[in-house]
mmCIF file of C-alpha atoms in Angstrom:
data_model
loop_
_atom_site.group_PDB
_atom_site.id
_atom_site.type_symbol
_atom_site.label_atom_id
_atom_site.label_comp_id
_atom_site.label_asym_id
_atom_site.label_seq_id
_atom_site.Cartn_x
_atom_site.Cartn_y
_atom_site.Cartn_z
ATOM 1 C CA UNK A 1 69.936 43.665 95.251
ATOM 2 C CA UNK A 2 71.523 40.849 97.681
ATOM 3 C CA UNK A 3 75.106 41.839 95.931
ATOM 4 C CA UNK A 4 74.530 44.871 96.488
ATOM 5 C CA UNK A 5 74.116 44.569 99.713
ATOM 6 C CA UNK A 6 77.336 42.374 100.212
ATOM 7 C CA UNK A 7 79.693 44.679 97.939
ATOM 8 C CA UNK A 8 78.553 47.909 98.944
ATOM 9 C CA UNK A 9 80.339 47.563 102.994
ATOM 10 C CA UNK A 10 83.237 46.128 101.081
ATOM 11 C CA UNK A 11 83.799 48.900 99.063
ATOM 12 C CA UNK A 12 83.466 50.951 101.861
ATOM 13 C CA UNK A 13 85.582 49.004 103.921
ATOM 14 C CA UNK A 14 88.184 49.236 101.378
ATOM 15 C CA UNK A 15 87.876 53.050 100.615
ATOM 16 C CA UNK A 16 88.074 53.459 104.530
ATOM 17 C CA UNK A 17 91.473 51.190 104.389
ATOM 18 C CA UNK A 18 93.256 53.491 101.283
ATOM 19 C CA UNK A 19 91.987 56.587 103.448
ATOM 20 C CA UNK A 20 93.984 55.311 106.670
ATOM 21 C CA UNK A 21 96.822 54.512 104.247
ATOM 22 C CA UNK A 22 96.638 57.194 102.811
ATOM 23 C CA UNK A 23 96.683 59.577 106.026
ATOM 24 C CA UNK A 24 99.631 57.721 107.524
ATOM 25 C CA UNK A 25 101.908 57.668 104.055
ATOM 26 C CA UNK A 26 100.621 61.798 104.298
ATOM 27 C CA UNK A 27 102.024 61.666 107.730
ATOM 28 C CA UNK A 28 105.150 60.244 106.866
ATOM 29 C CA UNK A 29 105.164 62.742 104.168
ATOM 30 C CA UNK A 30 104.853 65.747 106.042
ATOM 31 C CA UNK A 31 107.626 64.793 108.630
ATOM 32 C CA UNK A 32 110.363 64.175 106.362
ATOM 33 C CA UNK A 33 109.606 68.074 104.449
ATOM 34 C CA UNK A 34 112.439 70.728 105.205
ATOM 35 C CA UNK A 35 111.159 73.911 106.125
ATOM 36 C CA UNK A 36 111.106 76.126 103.063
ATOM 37 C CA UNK A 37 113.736 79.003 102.454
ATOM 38 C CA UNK A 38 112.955 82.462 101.548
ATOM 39 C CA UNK A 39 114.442 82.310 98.104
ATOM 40 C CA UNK A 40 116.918 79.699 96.832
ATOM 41 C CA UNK A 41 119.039 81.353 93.803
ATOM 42 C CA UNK A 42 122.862 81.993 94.952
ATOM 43 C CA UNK A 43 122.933 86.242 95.331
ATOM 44 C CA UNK A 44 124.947 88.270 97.124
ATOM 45 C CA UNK A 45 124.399 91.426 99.228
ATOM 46 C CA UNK A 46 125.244 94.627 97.448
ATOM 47 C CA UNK A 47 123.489 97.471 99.175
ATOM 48 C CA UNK A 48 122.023 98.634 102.173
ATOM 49 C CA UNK A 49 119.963 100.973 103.737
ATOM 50 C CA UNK A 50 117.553 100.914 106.750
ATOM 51 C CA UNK A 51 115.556 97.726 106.867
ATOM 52 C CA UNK A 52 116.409 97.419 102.770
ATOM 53 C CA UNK A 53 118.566 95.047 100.861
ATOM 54 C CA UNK A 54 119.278 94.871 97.628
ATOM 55 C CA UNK A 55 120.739 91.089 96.025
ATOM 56 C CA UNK A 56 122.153 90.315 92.750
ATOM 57 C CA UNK A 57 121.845 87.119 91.524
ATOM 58 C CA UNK A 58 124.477 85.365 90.471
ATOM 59 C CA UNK A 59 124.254 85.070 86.962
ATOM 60 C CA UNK A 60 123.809 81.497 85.359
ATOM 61 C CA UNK A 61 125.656 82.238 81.743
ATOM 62 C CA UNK A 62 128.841 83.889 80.319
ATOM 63 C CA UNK A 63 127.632 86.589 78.650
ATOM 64 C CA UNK A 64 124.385 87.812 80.050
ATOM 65 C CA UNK A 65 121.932 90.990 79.146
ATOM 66 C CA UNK A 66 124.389 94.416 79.078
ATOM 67 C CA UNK A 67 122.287 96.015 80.325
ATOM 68 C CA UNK A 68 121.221 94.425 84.215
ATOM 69 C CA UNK A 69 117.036 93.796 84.935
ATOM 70 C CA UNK A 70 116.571 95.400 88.649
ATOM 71 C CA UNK A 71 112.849 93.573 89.795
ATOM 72 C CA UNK A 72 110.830 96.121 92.043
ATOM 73 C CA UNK A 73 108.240 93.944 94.003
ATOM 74 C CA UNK A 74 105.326 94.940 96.091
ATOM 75 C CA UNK A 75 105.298 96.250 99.765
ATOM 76 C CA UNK A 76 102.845 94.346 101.218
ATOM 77 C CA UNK A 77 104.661 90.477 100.203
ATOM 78 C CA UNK A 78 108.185 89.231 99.869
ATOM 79 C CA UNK A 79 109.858 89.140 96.646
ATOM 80 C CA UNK A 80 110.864 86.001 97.131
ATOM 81 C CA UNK A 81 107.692 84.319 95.257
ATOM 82 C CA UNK A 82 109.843 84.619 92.149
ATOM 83 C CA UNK A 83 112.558 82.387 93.629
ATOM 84 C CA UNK A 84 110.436 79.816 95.875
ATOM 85 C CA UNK A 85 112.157 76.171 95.466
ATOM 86 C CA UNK A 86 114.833 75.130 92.904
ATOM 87 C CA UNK A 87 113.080 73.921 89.485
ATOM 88 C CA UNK A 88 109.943 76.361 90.761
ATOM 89 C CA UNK A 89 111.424 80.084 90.543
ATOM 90 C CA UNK A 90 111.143 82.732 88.483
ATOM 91 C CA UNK A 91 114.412 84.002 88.703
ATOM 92 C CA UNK A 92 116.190 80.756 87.997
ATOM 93 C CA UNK A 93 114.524 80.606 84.652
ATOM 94 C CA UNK A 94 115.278 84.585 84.406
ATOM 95 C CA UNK A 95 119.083 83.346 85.013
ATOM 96 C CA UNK A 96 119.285 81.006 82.635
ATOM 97 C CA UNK A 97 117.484 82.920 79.913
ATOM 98 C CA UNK A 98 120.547 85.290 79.565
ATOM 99 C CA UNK A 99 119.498 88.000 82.315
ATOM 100 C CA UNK A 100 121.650 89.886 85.325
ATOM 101 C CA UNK A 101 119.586 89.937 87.382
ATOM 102 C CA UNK A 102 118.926 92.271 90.898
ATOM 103 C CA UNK A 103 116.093 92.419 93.616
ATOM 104 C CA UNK A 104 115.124 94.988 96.040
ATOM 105 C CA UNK A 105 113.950 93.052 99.319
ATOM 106 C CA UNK A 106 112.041 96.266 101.205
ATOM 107 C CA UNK A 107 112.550 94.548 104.353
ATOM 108 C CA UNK A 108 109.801 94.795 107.377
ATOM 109 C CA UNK A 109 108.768 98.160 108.572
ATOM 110 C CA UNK A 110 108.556 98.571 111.963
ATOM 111 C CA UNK A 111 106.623 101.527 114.802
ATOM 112 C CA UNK A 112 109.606 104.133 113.715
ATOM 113 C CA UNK A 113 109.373 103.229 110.167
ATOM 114 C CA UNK A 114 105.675 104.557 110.249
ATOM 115 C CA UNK A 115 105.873 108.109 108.542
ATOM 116 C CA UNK A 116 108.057 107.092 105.744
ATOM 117 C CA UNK A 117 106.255 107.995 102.580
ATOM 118 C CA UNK A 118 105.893 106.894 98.874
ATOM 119 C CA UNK A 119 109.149 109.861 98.373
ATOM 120 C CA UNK A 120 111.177 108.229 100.600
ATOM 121 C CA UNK A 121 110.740 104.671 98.912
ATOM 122 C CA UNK A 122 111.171 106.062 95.329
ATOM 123 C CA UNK A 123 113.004 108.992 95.529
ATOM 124 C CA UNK A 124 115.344 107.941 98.488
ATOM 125 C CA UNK A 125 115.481 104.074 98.767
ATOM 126 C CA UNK A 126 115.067 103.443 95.116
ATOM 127 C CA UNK A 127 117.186 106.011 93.550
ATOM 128 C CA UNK A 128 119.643 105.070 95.834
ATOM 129 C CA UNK A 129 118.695 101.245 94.818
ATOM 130 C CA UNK A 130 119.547 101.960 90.764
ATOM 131 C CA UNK A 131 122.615 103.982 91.445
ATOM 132 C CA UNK A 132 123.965 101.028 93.537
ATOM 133 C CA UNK A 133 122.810 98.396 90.610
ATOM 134 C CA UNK A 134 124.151 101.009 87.837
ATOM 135 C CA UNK A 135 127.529 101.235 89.655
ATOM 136 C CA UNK A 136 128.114 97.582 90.625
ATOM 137 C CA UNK A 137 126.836 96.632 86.684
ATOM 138 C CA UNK A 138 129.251 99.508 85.511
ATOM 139 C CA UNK A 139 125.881 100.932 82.959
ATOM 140 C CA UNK A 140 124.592 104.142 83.072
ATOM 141 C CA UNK A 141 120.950 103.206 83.092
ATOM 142 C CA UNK A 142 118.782 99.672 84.032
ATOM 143 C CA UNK A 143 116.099 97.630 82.748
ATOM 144 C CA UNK A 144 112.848 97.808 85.433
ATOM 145 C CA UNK A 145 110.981 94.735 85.904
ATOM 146 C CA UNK A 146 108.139 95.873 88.278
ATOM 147 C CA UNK A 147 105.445 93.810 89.850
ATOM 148 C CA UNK A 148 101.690 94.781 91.187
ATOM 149 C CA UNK A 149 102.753 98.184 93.482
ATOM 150 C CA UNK A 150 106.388 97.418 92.772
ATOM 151 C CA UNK A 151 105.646 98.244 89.198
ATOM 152 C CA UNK A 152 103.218 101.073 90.267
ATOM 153 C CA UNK A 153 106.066 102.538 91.931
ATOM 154 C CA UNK A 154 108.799 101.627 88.994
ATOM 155 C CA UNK A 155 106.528 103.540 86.344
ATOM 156 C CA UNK A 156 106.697 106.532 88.698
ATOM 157 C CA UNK A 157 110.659 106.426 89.155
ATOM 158 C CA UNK A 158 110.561 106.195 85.297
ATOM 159 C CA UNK A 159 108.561 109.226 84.805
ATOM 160 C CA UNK A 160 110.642 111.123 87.639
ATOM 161 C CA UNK A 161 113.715 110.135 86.597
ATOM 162 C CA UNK A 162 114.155 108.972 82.911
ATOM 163 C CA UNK A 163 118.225 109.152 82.086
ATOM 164 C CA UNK A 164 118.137 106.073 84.361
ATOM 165 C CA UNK A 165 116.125 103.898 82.898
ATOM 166 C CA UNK A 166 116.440 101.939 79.441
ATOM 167 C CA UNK A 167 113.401 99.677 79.121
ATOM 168 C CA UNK A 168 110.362 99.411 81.207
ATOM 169 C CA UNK A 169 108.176 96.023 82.366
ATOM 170 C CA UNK A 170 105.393 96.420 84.365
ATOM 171 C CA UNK A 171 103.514 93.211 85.532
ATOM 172 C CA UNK A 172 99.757 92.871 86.960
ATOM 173 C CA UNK A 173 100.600 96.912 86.946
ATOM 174 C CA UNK A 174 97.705 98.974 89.057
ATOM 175 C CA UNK A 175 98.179 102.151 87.185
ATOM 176 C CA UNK A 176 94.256 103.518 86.436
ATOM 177 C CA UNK A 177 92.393 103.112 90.018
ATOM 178 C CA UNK A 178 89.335 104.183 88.100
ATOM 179 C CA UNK A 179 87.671 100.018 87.461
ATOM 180 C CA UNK A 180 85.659 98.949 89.805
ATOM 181 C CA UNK A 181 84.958 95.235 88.176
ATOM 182 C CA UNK A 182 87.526 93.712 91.363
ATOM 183 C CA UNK A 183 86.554 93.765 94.793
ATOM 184 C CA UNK A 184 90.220 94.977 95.964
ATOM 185 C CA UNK A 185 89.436 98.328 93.938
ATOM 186 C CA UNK A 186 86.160 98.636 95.134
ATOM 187 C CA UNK A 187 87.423 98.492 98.752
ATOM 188 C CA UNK A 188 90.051 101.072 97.832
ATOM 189 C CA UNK A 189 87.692 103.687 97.531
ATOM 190 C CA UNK A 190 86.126 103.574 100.540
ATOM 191 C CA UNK A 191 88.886 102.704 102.645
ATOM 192 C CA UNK A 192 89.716 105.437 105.445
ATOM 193 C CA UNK A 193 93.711 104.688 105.524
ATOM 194 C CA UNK A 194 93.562 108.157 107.574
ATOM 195 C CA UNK A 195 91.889 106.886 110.754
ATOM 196 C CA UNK A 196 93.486 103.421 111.087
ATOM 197 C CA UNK A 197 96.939 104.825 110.319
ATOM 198 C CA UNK A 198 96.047 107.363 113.586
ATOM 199 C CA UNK A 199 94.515 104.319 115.080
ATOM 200 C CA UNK A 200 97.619 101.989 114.651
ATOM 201 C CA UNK A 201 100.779 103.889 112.728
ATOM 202 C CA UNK A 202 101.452 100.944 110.621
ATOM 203 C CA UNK A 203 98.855 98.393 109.432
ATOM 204 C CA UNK A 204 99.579 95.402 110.114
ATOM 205 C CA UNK A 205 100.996 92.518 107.551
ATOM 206 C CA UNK A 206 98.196 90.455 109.089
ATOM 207 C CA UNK A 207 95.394 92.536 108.561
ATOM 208 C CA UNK A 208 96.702 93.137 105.123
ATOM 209 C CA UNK A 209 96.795 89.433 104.126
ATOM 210 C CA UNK A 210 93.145 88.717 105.773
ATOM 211 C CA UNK A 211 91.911 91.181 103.368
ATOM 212 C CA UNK A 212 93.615 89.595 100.269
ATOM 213 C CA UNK A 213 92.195 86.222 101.585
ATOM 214 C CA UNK A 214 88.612 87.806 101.274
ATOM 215 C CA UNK A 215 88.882 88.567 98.049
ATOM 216 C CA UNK A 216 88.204 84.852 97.001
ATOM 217 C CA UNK A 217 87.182 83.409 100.510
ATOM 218 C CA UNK A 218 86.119 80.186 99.500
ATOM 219 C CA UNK A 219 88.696 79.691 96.988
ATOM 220 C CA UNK A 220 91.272 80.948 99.494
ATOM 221 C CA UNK A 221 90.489 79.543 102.963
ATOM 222 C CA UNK A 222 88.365 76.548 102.182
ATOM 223 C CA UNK A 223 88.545 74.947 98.599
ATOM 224 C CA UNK A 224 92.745 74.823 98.765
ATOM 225 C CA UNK A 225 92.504 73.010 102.004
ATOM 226 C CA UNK A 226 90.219 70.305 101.030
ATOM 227 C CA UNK A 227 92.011 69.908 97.912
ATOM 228 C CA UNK A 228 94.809 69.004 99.970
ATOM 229 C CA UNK A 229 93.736 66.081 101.133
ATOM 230 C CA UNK A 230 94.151 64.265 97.882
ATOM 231 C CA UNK A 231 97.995 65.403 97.705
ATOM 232 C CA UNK A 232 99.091 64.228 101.745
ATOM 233 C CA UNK A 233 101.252 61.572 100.024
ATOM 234 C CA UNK A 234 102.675 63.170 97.273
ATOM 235 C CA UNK A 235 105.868 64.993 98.463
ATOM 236 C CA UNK A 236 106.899 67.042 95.726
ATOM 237 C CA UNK A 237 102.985 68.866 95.936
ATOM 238 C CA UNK A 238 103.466 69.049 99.698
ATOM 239 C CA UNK A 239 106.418 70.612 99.374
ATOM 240 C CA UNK A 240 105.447 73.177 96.691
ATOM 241 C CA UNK A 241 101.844 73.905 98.727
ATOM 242 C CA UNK A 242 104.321 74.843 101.753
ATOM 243 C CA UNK A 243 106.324 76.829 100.106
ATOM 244 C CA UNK A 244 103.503 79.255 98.791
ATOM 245 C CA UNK A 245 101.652 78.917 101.901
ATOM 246 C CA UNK A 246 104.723 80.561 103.763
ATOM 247 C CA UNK A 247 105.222 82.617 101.001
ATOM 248 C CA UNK A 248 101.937 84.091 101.537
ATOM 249 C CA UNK A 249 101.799 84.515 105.396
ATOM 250 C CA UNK A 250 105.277 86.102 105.302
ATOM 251 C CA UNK A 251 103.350 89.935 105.464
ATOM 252 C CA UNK A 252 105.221 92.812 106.792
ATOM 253 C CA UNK A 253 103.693 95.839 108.310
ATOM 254 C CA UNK A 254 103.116 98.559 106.167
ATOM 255 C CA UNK A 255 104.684 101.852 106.940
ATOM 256 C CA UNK A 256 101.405 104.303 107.809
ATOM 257 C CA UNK A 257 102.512 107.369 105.566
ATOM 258 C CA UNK A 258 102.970 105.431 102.516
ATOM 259 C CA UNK A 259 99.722 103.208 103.188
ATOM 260 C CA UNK A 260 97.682 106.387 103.995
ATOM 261 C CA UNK A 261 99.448 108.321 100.770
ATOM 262 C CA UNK A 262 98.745 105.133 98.246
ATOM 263 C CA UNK A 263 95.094 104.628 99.734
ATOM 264 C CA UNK A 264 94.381 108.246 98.692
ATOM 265 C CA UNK A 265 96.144 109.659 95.789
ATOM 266 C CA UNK A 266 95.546 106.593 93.975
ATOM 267 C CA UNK A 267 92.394 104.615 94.884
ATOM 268 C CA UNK A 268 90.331 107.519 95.896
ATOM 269 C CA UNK A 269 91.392 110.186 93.751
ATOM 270 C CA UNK A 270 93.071 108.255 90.915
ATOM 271 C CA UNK A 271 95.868 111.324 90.861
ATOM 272 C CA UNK A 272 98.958 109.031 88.573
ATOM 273 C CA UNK A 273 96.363 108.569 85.554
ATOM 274 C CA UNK A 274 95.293 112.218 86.174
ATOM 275 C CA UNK A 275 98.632 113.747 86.155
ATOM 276 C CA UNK A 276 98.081 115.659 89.331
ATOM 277 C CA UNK A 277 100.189 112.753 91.759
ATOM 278 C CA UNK A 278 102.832 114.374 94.185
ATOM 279 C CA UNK A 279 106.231 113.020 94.879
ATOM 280 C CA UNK A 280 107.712 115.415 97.179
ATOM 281 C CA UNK A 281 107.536 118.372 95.810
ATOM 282 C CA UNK A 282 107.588 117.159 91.783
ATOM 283 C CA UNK A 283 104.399 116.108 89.917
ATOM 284 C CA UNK A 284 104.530 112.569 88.268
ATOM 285 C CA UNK A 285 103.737 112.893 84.612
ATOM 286 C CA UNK A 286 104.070 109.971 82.699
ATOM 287 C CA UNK A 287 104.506 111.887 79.297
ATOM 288 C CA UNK A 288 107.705 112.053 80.593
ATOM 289 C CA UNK A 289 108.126 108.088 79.835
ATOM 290 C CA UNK A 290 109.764 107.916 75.902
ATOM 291 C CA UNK A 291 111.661 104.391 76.940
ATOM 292 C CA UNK A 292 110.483 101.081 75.652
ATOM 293 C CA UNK A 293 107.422 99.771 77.664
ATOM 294 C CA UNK A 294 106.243 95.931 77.884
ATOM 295 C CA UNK A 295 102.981 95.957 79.875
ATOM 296 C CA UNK A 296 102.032 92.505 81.081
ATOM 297 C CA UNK A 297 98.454 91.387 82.084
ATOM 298 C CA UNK A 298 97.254 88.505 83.530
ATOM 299 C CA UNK A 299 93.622 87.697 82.210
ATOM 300 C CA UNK A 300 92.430 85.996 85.498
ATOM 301 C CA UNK A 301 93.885 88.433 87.962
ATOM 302 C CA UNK A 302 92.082 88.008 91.215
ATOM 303 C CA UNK A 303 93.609 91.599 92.515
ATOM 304 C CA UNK A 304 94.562 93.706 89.679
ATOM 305 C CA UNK A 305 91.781 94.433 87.047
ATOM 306 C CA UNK A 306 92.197 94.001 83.565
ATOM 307 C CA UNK A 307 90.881 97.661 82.867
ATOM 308 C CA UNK A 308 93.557 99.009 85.428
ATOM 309 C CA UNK A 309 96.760 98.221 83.663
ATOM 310 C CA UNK A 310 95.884 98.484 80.225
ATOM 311 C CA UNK A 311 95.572 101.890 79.785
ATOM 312 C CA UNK A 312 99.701 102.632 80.764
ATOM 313 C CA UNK A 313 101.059 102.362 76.865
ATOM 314 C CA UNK A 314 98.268 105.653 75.824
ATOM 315 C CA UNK A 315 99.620 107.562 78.792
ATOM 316 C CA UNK A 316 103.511 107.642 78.475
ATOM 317 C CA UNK A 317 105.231 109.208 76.001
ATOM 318 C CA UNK A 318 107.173 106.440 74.414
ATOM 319 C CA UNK A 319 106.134 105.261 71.292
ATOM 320 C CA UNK A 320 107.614 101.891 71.586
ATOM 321 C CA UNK A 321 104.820 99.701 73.675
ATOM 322 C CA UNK A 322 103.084 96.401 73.885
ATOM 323 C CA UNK A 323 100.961 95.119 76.106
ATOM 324 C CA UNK A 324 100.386 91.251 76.616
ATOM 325 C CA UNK A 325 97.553 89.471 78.024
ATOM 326 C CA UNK A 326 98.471 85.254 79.700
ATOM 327 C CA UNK A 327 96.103 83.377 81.238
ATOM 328 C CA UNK A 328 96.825 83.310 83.813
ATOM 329 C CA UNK A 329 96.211 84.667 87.562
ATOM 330 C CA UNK A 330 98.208 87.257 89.887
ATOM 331 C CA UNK A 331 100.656 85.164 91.493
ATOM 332 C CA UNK A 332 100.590 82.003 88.574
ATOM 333 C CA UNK A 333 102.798 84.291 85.718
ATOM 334 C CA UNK A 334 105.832 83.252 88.710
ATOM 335 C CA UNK A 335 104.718 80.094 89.754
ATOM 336 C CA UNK A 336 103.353 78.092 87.298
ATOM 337 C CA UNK A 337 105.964 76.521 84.621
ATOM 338 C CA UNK A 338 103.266 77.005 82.026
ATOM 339 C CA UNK A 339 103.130 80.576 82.426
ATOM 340 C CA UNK A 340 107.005 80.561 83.308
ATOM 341 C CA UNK A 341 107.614 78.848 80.004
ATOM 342 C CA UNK A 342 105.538 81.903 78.381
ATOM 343 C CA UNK A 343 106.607 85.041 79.966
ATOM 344 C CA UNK A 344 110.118 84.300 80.239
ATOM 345 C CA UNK A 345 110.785 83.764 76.451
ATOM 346 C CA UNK A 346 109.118 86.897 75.802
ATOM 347 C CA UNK A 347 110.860 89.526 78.458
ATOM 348 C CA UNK A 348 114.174 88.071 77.337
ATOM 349 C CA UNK A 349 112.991 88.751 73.460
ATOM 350 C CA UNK A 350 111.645 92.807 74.658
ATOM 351 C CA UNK A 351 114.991 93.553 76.220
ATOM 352 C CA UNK A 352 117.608 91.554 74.298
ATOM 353 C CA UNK A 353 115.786 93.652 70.702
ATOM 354 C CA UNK A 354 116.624 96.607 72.910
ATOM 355 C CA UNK A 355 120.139 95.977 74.889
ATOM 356 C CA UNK A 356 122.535 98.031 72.458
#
């Protein structure tokens, strides 16, 4: 009991010492980090249009895919979470792996951006996207690579517009808004996108994130933070955490007619899977799909049930699909190198087989 009572303040003493080291070597740390960039792969500008840009990548080998990958991301984040830091992106790996690669970058909607709607992104700034990629590549049709909405919206370009398209990916893909097993689609259905699009035009990039952050509240806004703590002097994990965390916070508005359409026609009345979705004036039926179709799932998807993407392959028309299940969560398939090591290999094998 007496040593006890003489080791336990040291030990304390000590702990309190490596804490104060600690914090200062973390200080040190975080003063010598660069702000991080919005995407690090060399690319170059090759179309235009509104608040849009569309980059291709310069590729990394001689003889890359013939036929070029064009990556449709989601509205509500920047596509740049496939290209964060050098040794950490997505697209570098994509590069290397033998694939030409090109990236719509939606830009940030603004008040007179408001009553564009989902016909004007996929019928107007799309199609205009893939005749830009098709004529730069010099091919008559591109490989999709869509992600969350991104892909939601690819798989509806496919259906609407077929002789353009040669092999389809769709990744964390909300395509049946039927599941209720994740919070996000259980909001969905109650959410009146009608009034607060009256109420504000646009809704905001910032309200959009909070809501993503509630999803997992405690792992989100507490649990990441406090793990932190332990990493203050490590400057390669500093570095990466900053990068995501600016990643994440970089929201843009969302235009009101396409939040309002989306909110409706697909969480409340689940119109794609039912065949009864408007584009304009032409009905989306995914029958109309026959190309090659990689669906890929991530089993620990915070955002995008399970039960929502896997039914795609039994409603298109092709008879060429696969889906494949990592796990994994929404945003790790691009940012871990485990799950970069896995996915990679196998989207270079599904085109490649398919690239004649």
């Amino acid at each position: 009991m007496f040593d006890d009572l003489v080791t336990l303040p040291k030990r304390n003493f000590q702990d309190a010492l490596e804490a104060q080291h600690r914090l200062i070597k973390g200080i040190e740390t975080l003063t010598k980090l660069e702000r991080p960039k919005g995407g690090v792969s060399e690319k170059e500008v090759i179309y235009t249009e509104d608040k849009l840009t569309l980059y291709h990548f310069i590729p990394k080998v001689k003889r890359p895919l013939k036929t070029p990958i064009l990556i449709s991301y989601a509205l509500v984040n920047k596509y740049y979470m496939l290209d964060l830091q050098e040794g950490n992106s997505f697209v570098e790996d994509l590069l290397k792996a033998g694939g030409d690669v090109y990236v719509i970058d939606w830009g940030y909607p603004t008040k007179d951006d408001m009553f564009i709607t989902m016909e004007d992104y996929i019928q107007g700034y799309m199609y205009n996207c893939v005749d830009a990629v098709l004529e730069h590549a010099g091919v008559d049709k591109v490989n999709f690579f869509g992600i969350c909405q991104g892909a939601n919206f690819a798989t509806i370009f496919t259906a609407l517009n077929p002789d353009k398209v040669k092999n389809l990916v769709t990744v964390v893909a909300p395509i049946d808004f039927s599941p209720c097993d994740k919070l996000l689609f259980q909001w969905g259905k109650y959410l009146d996108a009608d009034s607060m699009v009256e109420a504000y035009g646009n809704i905001s990039g910032e309200i959009m994130n909070n809501g993503f952050l509630l999803l997992s509240p405690i792992k989100l806004t507490t649990n990441k933070y406090l793990d932190l703590i332990d990493k203050l002097d490590n400057e390669k994990a500093m570095t990466n955490f900053l990068a995501l965390e600016s990643w994440i916070f970089d929201s843009p508005d969302q235009a009101g007619a396409t939040i309002r359409q989306f909110t409706n026609d697909m969480y409340h009345d689940n119109k794609l899977v039912k065949g009864e979705l408007l584009i304009g004036k032409e009905t989306v039926q995914l029958k109309n799909i026959k190309q090659p179709v990689l669906n890929i799932i991530a089993k620990r998807d915070d955002q995008v049930p399970t039960l929502a993407s896997e039914p795609l392959p039994k409603l298109v028309g092709s008879k060429d699909t696969e889906t494949v299940y990592y796990d994994s969560g929404h945003i790790g398939l691009f940012v871990s190198k485990r799950s970069r090591e896995q996915v990679i290999p196998k989207l270079i094998e599904f085109y490649s087989l398919r690239d004649e």
